[in-house]
Short mmCIF file of C-alpha atoms in Angstrom, two decimals:
data_model
loop_
_atom_site.label_atom_id
_atom_site.label_comp_id
_atom_site.label_asym_id
_atom_site.label_seq_id
_atom_site.Cartn_x
_atom_site.Cartn_y
_atom_site.Cartn_z
CA UNK A 194 1.87 42.85 -8.63
CA UNK A 195 3.91 39.82 -9.97
CA UNK A 196 3.47 36.09 -8.54
CA UNK A 197 6.41 33.66 -7.72
CA UNK A 198 4.39 31.56 -10.43
CA UNK A 199 4.41 34.04 -13.34
CA UNK A 200 8.07 33.50 -12.68
CA UNK A 201 7.70 29.81 -12.90
CA UNK A 202 5.47 30.28 -16.33
CA UNK A 203 7.50 33.26 -17.96
CA UNK A 204 11.14 32.31 -17.00
CA UNK A 205 11.50 28.81 -15.37
CA UNK A 206 9.49 26.97 -17.95
CA UNK A 207 11.00 28.36 -21.22
CA UNK A 208 14.08 27.73 -19.57
CA UNK A 209 14.05 23.82 -18.75
CA UNK A 210 12.21 23.35 -22.03
CA UNK A 211 14.97 24.83 -23.94
CA UNK A 212 17.43 23.18 -22.36
CA UNK A 213 15.68 19.69 -22.52
CA UNK A 214 15.08 20.41 -26.20
CA UNK A 215 18.39 20.67 -27.00
CA UNK A 216 19.63 17.76 -25.06
CA UNK A 217 17.38 15.87 -26.71
CA UNK A 218 18.19 16.75 -30.14
CA UNK A 219 21.92 16.21 -29.17
CA UNK A 220 20.68 12.76 -28.04
CA UNK A 221 19.36 11.98 -31.70
CA UNK A 222 15.85 12.84 -31.24
CA UNK A 223 13.86 14.36 -33.95
CA UNK A 224 12.05 17.35 -34.00
CA UNK A 225 9.00 15.81 -34.27
CA UNK A 226 9.79 13.29 -31.45
CA UNK A 227 11.23 15.86 -28.98
CA UNK A 228 7.70 17.67 -29.35
CA UNK A 229 5.90 14.51 -28.48
CA UNK A 230 8.07 14.05 -25.48
CA UNK A 231 7.71 17.46 -24.25
CA UNK A 232 3.97 17.90 -25.29
CA UNK A 233 4.75 20.78 -27.37
CA UNK A 234 4.31 21.81 -30.96
CA UNK A 235 6.99 21.05 -33.60
CA UNK A 236 7.24 24.62 -34.30
CA UNK A 237 7.93 25.38 -30.64
CA UNK A 238 10.91 23.01 -30.48
CA UNK A 239 11.93 24.88 -33.92
CA UNK A 240 11.87 28.21 -31.79
CA UNK A 241 13.59 26.70 -28.85
CA UNK A 242 16.60 25.04 -31.42
CA UNK A 243 16.88 28.49 -33.30
CA UNK A 244 16.96 30.65 -29.69
CA UNK A 245 14.16 32.43 -30.71
CA UNK A 246 12.51 31.97 -27.08
CA UNK A 247 13.78 34.06 -24.27
CA UNK A 248 15.60 31.92 -21.58
CA UNK A 249 17.14 32.90 -17.84
CA UNK A 250 20.73 32.48 -17.53
CA UNK A 251 20.37 32.52 -13.74
CA UNK A 252 18.30 29.35 -14.11
CA UNK A 253 20.31 27.71 -17.03
CA UNK A 254 23.46 28.18 -14.90
CA UNK A 255 22.07 26.66 -11.75
CA UNK A 256 23.70 23.21 -11.02
CA UNK A 257 20.69 21.60 -9.99
CA UNK A 258 18.94 22.49 -13.06
CA UNK A 259 21.91 21.68 -15.11
CA UNK A 260 21.82 18.14 -13.31
CA UNK A 261 17.79 17.16 -13.83
CA UNK A 262 18.08 18.31 -17.47
CA UNK A 263 20.88 16.08 -18.26
CA UNK A 264 19.27 13.34 -16.07
CA UNK A 265 16.35 13.52 -17.49
CA UNK A 266 17.28 13.87 -21.45
CA UNK A 267 19.18 10.36 -20.82
CA UNK A 268 16.07 8.82 -19.65
CA UNK A 269 13.69 10.44 -22.01
CA UNK A 270 15.62 9.45 -24.99
CA UNK A 271 16.10 5.78 -23.71
CA UNK A 272 12.74 5.49 -22.86
CA UNK A 273 13.74 5.02 -19.32
CA UNK A 274 11.95 8.21 -18.05
CA UNK A 275 7.80 8.55 -18.91
CA UNK A 276 6.89 12.17 -19.63
CA UNK A 277 4.84 12.15 -16.62
CA UNK A 278 7.73 10.95 -14.28
CA UNK A 279 9.98 13.74 -15.99
CA UNK A 280 7.23 16.62 -14.91
CA UNK A 281 7.15 15.23 -11.32
CA UNK A 282 10.59 15.64 -11.13
CA UNK A 283 10.59 19.03 -12.72
CA UNK A 284 7.65 19.95 -10.28
CA UNK A 285 9.85 18.75 -6.96
CA UNK A 286 12.73 20.95 -8.19
CA UNK A 287 10.24 23.80 -8.81
CA UNK A 288 9.01 23.44 -5.12
CA UNK A 289 12.77 23.28 -3.93
CA UNK A 290 13.48 26.42 -6.13
CA UNK A 291 10.65 28.62 -4.68
CA UNK A 292 11.48 28.06 -0.89
CA UNK A 293 13.36 29.79 1.56
CA UNK A 294 15.73 32.30 -0.17
CA UNK A 295 16.49 30.01 -3.33
CA UNK A 296 16.79 30.56 -6.61
CA UNK A 297 13.26 31.20 -7.75
CA UNK A 298 12.53 33.41 -4.26
CA UNK A 299 15.38 35.36 -5.27
CA UNK A 300 14.44 35.85 -8.66
CA UNK A 301 10.61 36.64 -7.27
CA UNK A 302 12.14 38.94 -4.63
CA UNK A 303 14.26 40.83 -7.36
CA UNK A 304 10.81 41.32 -9.54
CA UNK A 305 8.98 42.53 -6.50
CA UNK A 306 11.75 44.02 -3.88
CA UNK A 307 9.24 45.41 -1.48
CA UNK A 308 8.64 41.40 -0.86
CA UNK A 309 12.17 41.46 0.77
CA UNK A 310 10.91 44.73 3.09
CA UNK A 311 7.94 43.19 4.45
CA UNK A 312 8.53 43.15 7.82
CA UNK A 313 11.64 42.03 9.60
CA UNK A 314 10.87 38.69 10.17
CA UNK A 315 8.57 37.70 7.55
CA UNK A 316 9.48 35.82 4.23
CA UNK A 317 6.97 35.40 1.67
CA UNK A 318 8.89 32.14 0.42
CA UNK A 319 9.35 30.42 4.01
CA UNK A 320 6.88 27.66 4.02
CA UNK A 321 6.42 28.20 7.86
CA UNK A 322 5.61 31.84 8.09
CA UNK A 323 2.76 33.18 9.98
CA UNK A 324 0.89 34.54 6.78
CA UNK A 325 1.05 31.30 4.78
CA UNK A 326 -0.05 29.10 7.58
CA UNK A 327 -2.93 31.25 8.07
CA UNK A 328 -3.60 31.51 4.56
CA UNK A 329 -3.80 27.44 4.74
CA UNK A 330 -5.90 27.78 7.55
CA UNK A 331 -8.60 30.12 5.58
CA UNK A 332 -8.05 28.30 2.30
CA UNK A 333 -9.05 25.00 4.02
CA UNK A 334 -11.75 26.44 5.38
CA UNK A 335 -13.20 27.73 2.51
CA UNK A 336 -13.38 24.69 0.85
CA UNK A 337 -14.99 23.06 3.75
CA UNK A 338 -17.41 25.81 3.45
CA UNK A 339 -17.94 24.75 -0.38
CA UNK A 340 -18.57 21.67 0.76
CA UNK A 341 -21.56 22.10 2.84
CA UNK A 342 -23.09 24.84 0.73
CA UNK A 343 -23.13 22.22 -2.06
CA UNK A 344 -24.68 19.66 0.01
CA UNK A 345 -28.23 19.64 -0.35
CA UNK A 346 -30.00 19.25 3.00
CA UNK A 347 -27.07 20.75 5.26
CA UNK A 348 -29.60 23.25 6.01
CA UNK A 349 -31.62 21.06 7.92
CA UNK A 350 -28.48 20.40 10.28
CA UNK A 351 -28.12 23.91 11.15
CA UNK A 352 -29.31 24.57 14.98
CA UNK A 353 -31.18 27.47 16.13
CA UNK A 354 -28.24 29.15 17.44
CA UNK A 355 -26.63 28.58 13.99
CA UNK A 356 -23.72 26.89 13.07
CA UNK A 357 -20.18 27.60 12.56
CA UNK A 358 -17.39 26.00 10.79
CA UNK A 359 -13.97 26.66 12.05
CA UNK A 360 -10.00 25.68 12.17
CA UNK A 361 -7.02 26.49 13.97
CA UNK A 362 -3.14 27.38 13.45
CA UNK A 363 -1.15 24.44 14.30
CA UNK A 364 0.09 26.10 17.54
CA UNK A 365 -3.60 27.87 18.05
CA UNK A 366 -4.00 28.82 21.84
CA UNK A 367 -6.87 31.24 22.21
CA UNK A 368 -9.84 32.39 19.71
CA UNK A 369 -7.64 34.72 17.56
CA UNK A 370 -5.52 31.83 16.40
CA UNK A 371 -9.26 30.05 15.02
CA UNK A 372 -10.64 30.82 12.19
CA UNK A 373 -14.52 30.78 11.43
CA UNK A 374 -17.59 32.42 9.62
CA UNK A 375 -18.36 35.75 11.38
CA UNK A 376 -22.25 35.71 12.43
CA UNK A 377 -22.34 32.12 11.68
CA UNK A 378 -23.89 30.20 9.23
CA UNK A 379 -27.76 30.11 9.44
CA UNK A 380 -30.84 28.38 7.54
CA UNK A 381 -32.76 31.12 5.34
CA UNK A 382 -35.69 29.75 4.20
CA UNK A 383 -34.26 26.28 3.95
CA UNK A 384 -31.20 27.42 2.46
CA UNK A 385 -27.65 27.18 4.28
CA UNK A 386 -26.24 31.08 4.33
CA UNK A 387 -22.78 31.81 4.85
CA UNK A 388 -22.81 35.51 5.41
CA UNK A 389 -19.27 36.39 4.67
CA UNK A 390 -15.74 34.92 4.15
CA UNK A 391 -13.71 33.29 7.40
CA UNK A 392 -11.98 35.07 9.51
CA UNK A 393 -9.55 34.59 12.23
CA UNK A 394 -11.22 35.60 15.82
CA UNK A 395 -14.62 35.73 14.88
CA UNK A 396 -15.85 32.46 16.75
CA UNK A 397 -16.14 32.31 20.52
CA UNK A 398 -18.12 29.32 21.16
CA UNK A 399 -17.22 26.66 18.85
CA UNK A 400 -13.47 27.99 18.93
CA UNK A 401 -13.37 27.25 22.28
CA UNK A 402 -14.95 24.00 22.23
CA UNK A 403 -12.37 23.23 19.67
CA UNK A 404 -9.34 24.55 21.65
CA UNK A 405 -10.24 23.12 24.73
CA UNK A 406 -10.34 19.54 23.22
CA UNK A 407 -6.83 20.25 21.98
CA UNK A 408 -5.66 21.19 25.17
CA UNK A 409 -6.83 18.14 26.53
CA UNK A 410 -5.04 16.11 23.73
CA UNK A 411 -7.99 15.97 20.85
CA UNK A 412 -5.79 15.44 17.55
CA UNK A 413 -8.24 17.86 15.96
CA UNK A 414 -7.63 21.36 13.79
CA UNK A 415 -11.36 21.84 12.75
CA UNK A 416 -14.74 21.53 14.41
CA UNK A 417 -18.43 22.64 13.48
CA UNK A 418 -21.73 22.27 15.61
CA UNK A 419 -24.64 20.87 14.53
CA UNK A 420 -28.15 20.29 15.98
CA UNK A 421 -28.56 17.23 18.06
CA UNK A 422 -30.57 14.53 17.45
CA UNK A 423 -29.96 10.65 18.73
CA UNK A 424 -30.54 9.32 15.39
CA UNK A 425 -27.45 11.66 14.05
CA UNK A 426 -25.53 10.44 17.08
CA UNK A 427 -26.09 6.87 16.39
CA UNK A 428 -25.00 7.39 12.53
CA UNK A 429 -21.72 8.67 13.31
CA UNK A 430 -21.20 6.22 15.97
CA UNK A 431 -22.00 3.61 13.04
CA UNK A 432 -19.67 5.20 10.78
CA UNK A 433 -16.49 4.91 13.46
CA UNK A 434 -16.81 7.63 15.41
CA UNK A 435 -16.03 7.75 19.26
CA UNK A 436 -18.16 10.12 20.74
CA UNK A 437 -18.33 11.93 24.38
CA UNK A 438 -20.83 13.99 26.33
CA UNK A 439 -19.91 16.95 28.06
CA UNK A 440 -21.91 19.22 30.35
CA UNK A 441 -22.19 22.85 28.42
CA UNK A 442 -24.29 24.18 31.48
CA UNK A 443 -20.96 24.15 33.28
CA UNK A 444 -17.23 25.85 32.02
CA UNK A 445 -16.71 25.07 28.68
CA UNK A 446 -13.20 24.53 29.14
CA UNK A 447 -13.53 22.02 32.03
CA UNK A 448 -16.43 20.11 30.82
CA UNK A 449 -15.04 19.44 27.16
CA UNK A 450 -11.75 18.62 28.79
CA UNK A 451 -13.22 16.17 30.83
CA UNK A 452 -15.14 14.75 28.23
CA UNK A 453 -11.91 14.06 26.01
CA UNK A 454 -10.18 12.48 29.05
CA UNK A 455 -13.11 10.00 29.34
CA UNK A 456 -12.90 9.25 25.84
CA UNK A 457 -8.92 10.28 24.43
CA UNK A 458 -10.20 9.18 20.93
CA UNK A 459 -13.37 11.46 20.91
CA UNK A 460 -14.02 12.82 17.23
CA UNK A 461 -17.73 13.85 18.59
CA UNK A 462 -18.54 16.00 21.45
CA UNK A 463 -22.18 16.51 22.17
CA UNK A 464 -24.36 17.81 25.16
CA UNK A 465 -28.23 17.46 25.28
CA UNK A 466 -29.05 21.04 26.30
CA UNK A 467 -30.86 22.20 29.55
CA UNK A 468 -32.30 25.57 30.67
CA UNK A 469 -32.14 27.65 27.83
CA UNK A 470 -29.31 25.76 26.40
CA UNK A 471 -29.99 23.96 22.84
CA UNK A 472 -28.49 20.59 22.48
CA UNK A 473 -25.60 20.53 19.90
CA UNK A 474 -23.27 17.94 18.21
CA UNK A 475 -19.85 18.89 17.61
CA UNK A 476 -17.79 17.23 15.14
CA UNK A 477 -13.96 17.39 15.24
CA UNK A 478 -11.40 16.53 12.36
CA UNK A 479 -7.85 17.30 10.93
CA UNK A 480 -9.15 19.92 9.02
CA UNK A 481 -12.29 21.76 7.72
CA UNK A 482 -12.83 19.41 4.36
CA UNK A 483 -12.78 16.35 6.57
CA UNK A 484 -15.27 17.89 9.15
CA UNK A 485 -17.51 18.93 6.16
CA UNK A 486 -17.31 15.64 4.46
CA UNK A 487 -18.34 13.91 7.64
CA UNK A 488 -21.30 16.49 8.18
CA UNK A 489 -22.32 15.82 4.42
CA UNK A 490 -22.36 12.05 5.16
CA UNK A 491 -25.31 12.63 7.48
CA UNK A 492 -27.41 14.13 4.99
#
């Protein structure tokens, strides 16, 4: 198993450092000055100068690499470019070379040929492929859950039915496109308990509210349900959230849709309960971290 990041560390970085070290030496910098500029030791500069570091010819011969190295060497030698600015330029180039079928992506597939054969339409280096999209959603959700788990007092906001933090893919149209916590988040002796890692298709209720809100124009990709209290609703309003009430005793999709149509800018939906229905607040947001931060602000 080899990740593209390993290609960057093991082949790209030694190559570009070697090229930069040589170019800077050609521009009159001493070995000590080159070490300072590149943030490496003098002994490392010496190894680069004597060819003791293995480099990758395909990377070294790439026109974009050559052009950037020459440009950065000129700027660094003249003092017109700082090491941080050079780092940013190199980072940008790395991302470009990782995308699509570009150089680093090709080197990665050469190192792991199975990647190229993983499904007819799948490419791991395509930033828009379904797997990467799903992983971005799950990563955001995990970060949001960590925020909640580390927020002392979150358990007090969990309703009796349990809470769930959910997030969806950009083109979500059913619950299978929405990730959440299997079994929901419960208050266990005053401690918020997340029973397992988030998965897609495990939330029906909160996912349905999110999907209905999105279908009627809400600009949201994540949601959570917390217990209803007038004071909590007032606090959210004071923070600048637009609230809208819906009737959960009727069809969720239509009632949420009506609530969004009444308040198109709504970021908080709520229902005050009824026979056998617990009153709840639903906080909406662009991602799981934002939603978790809003909830944390209520504690």
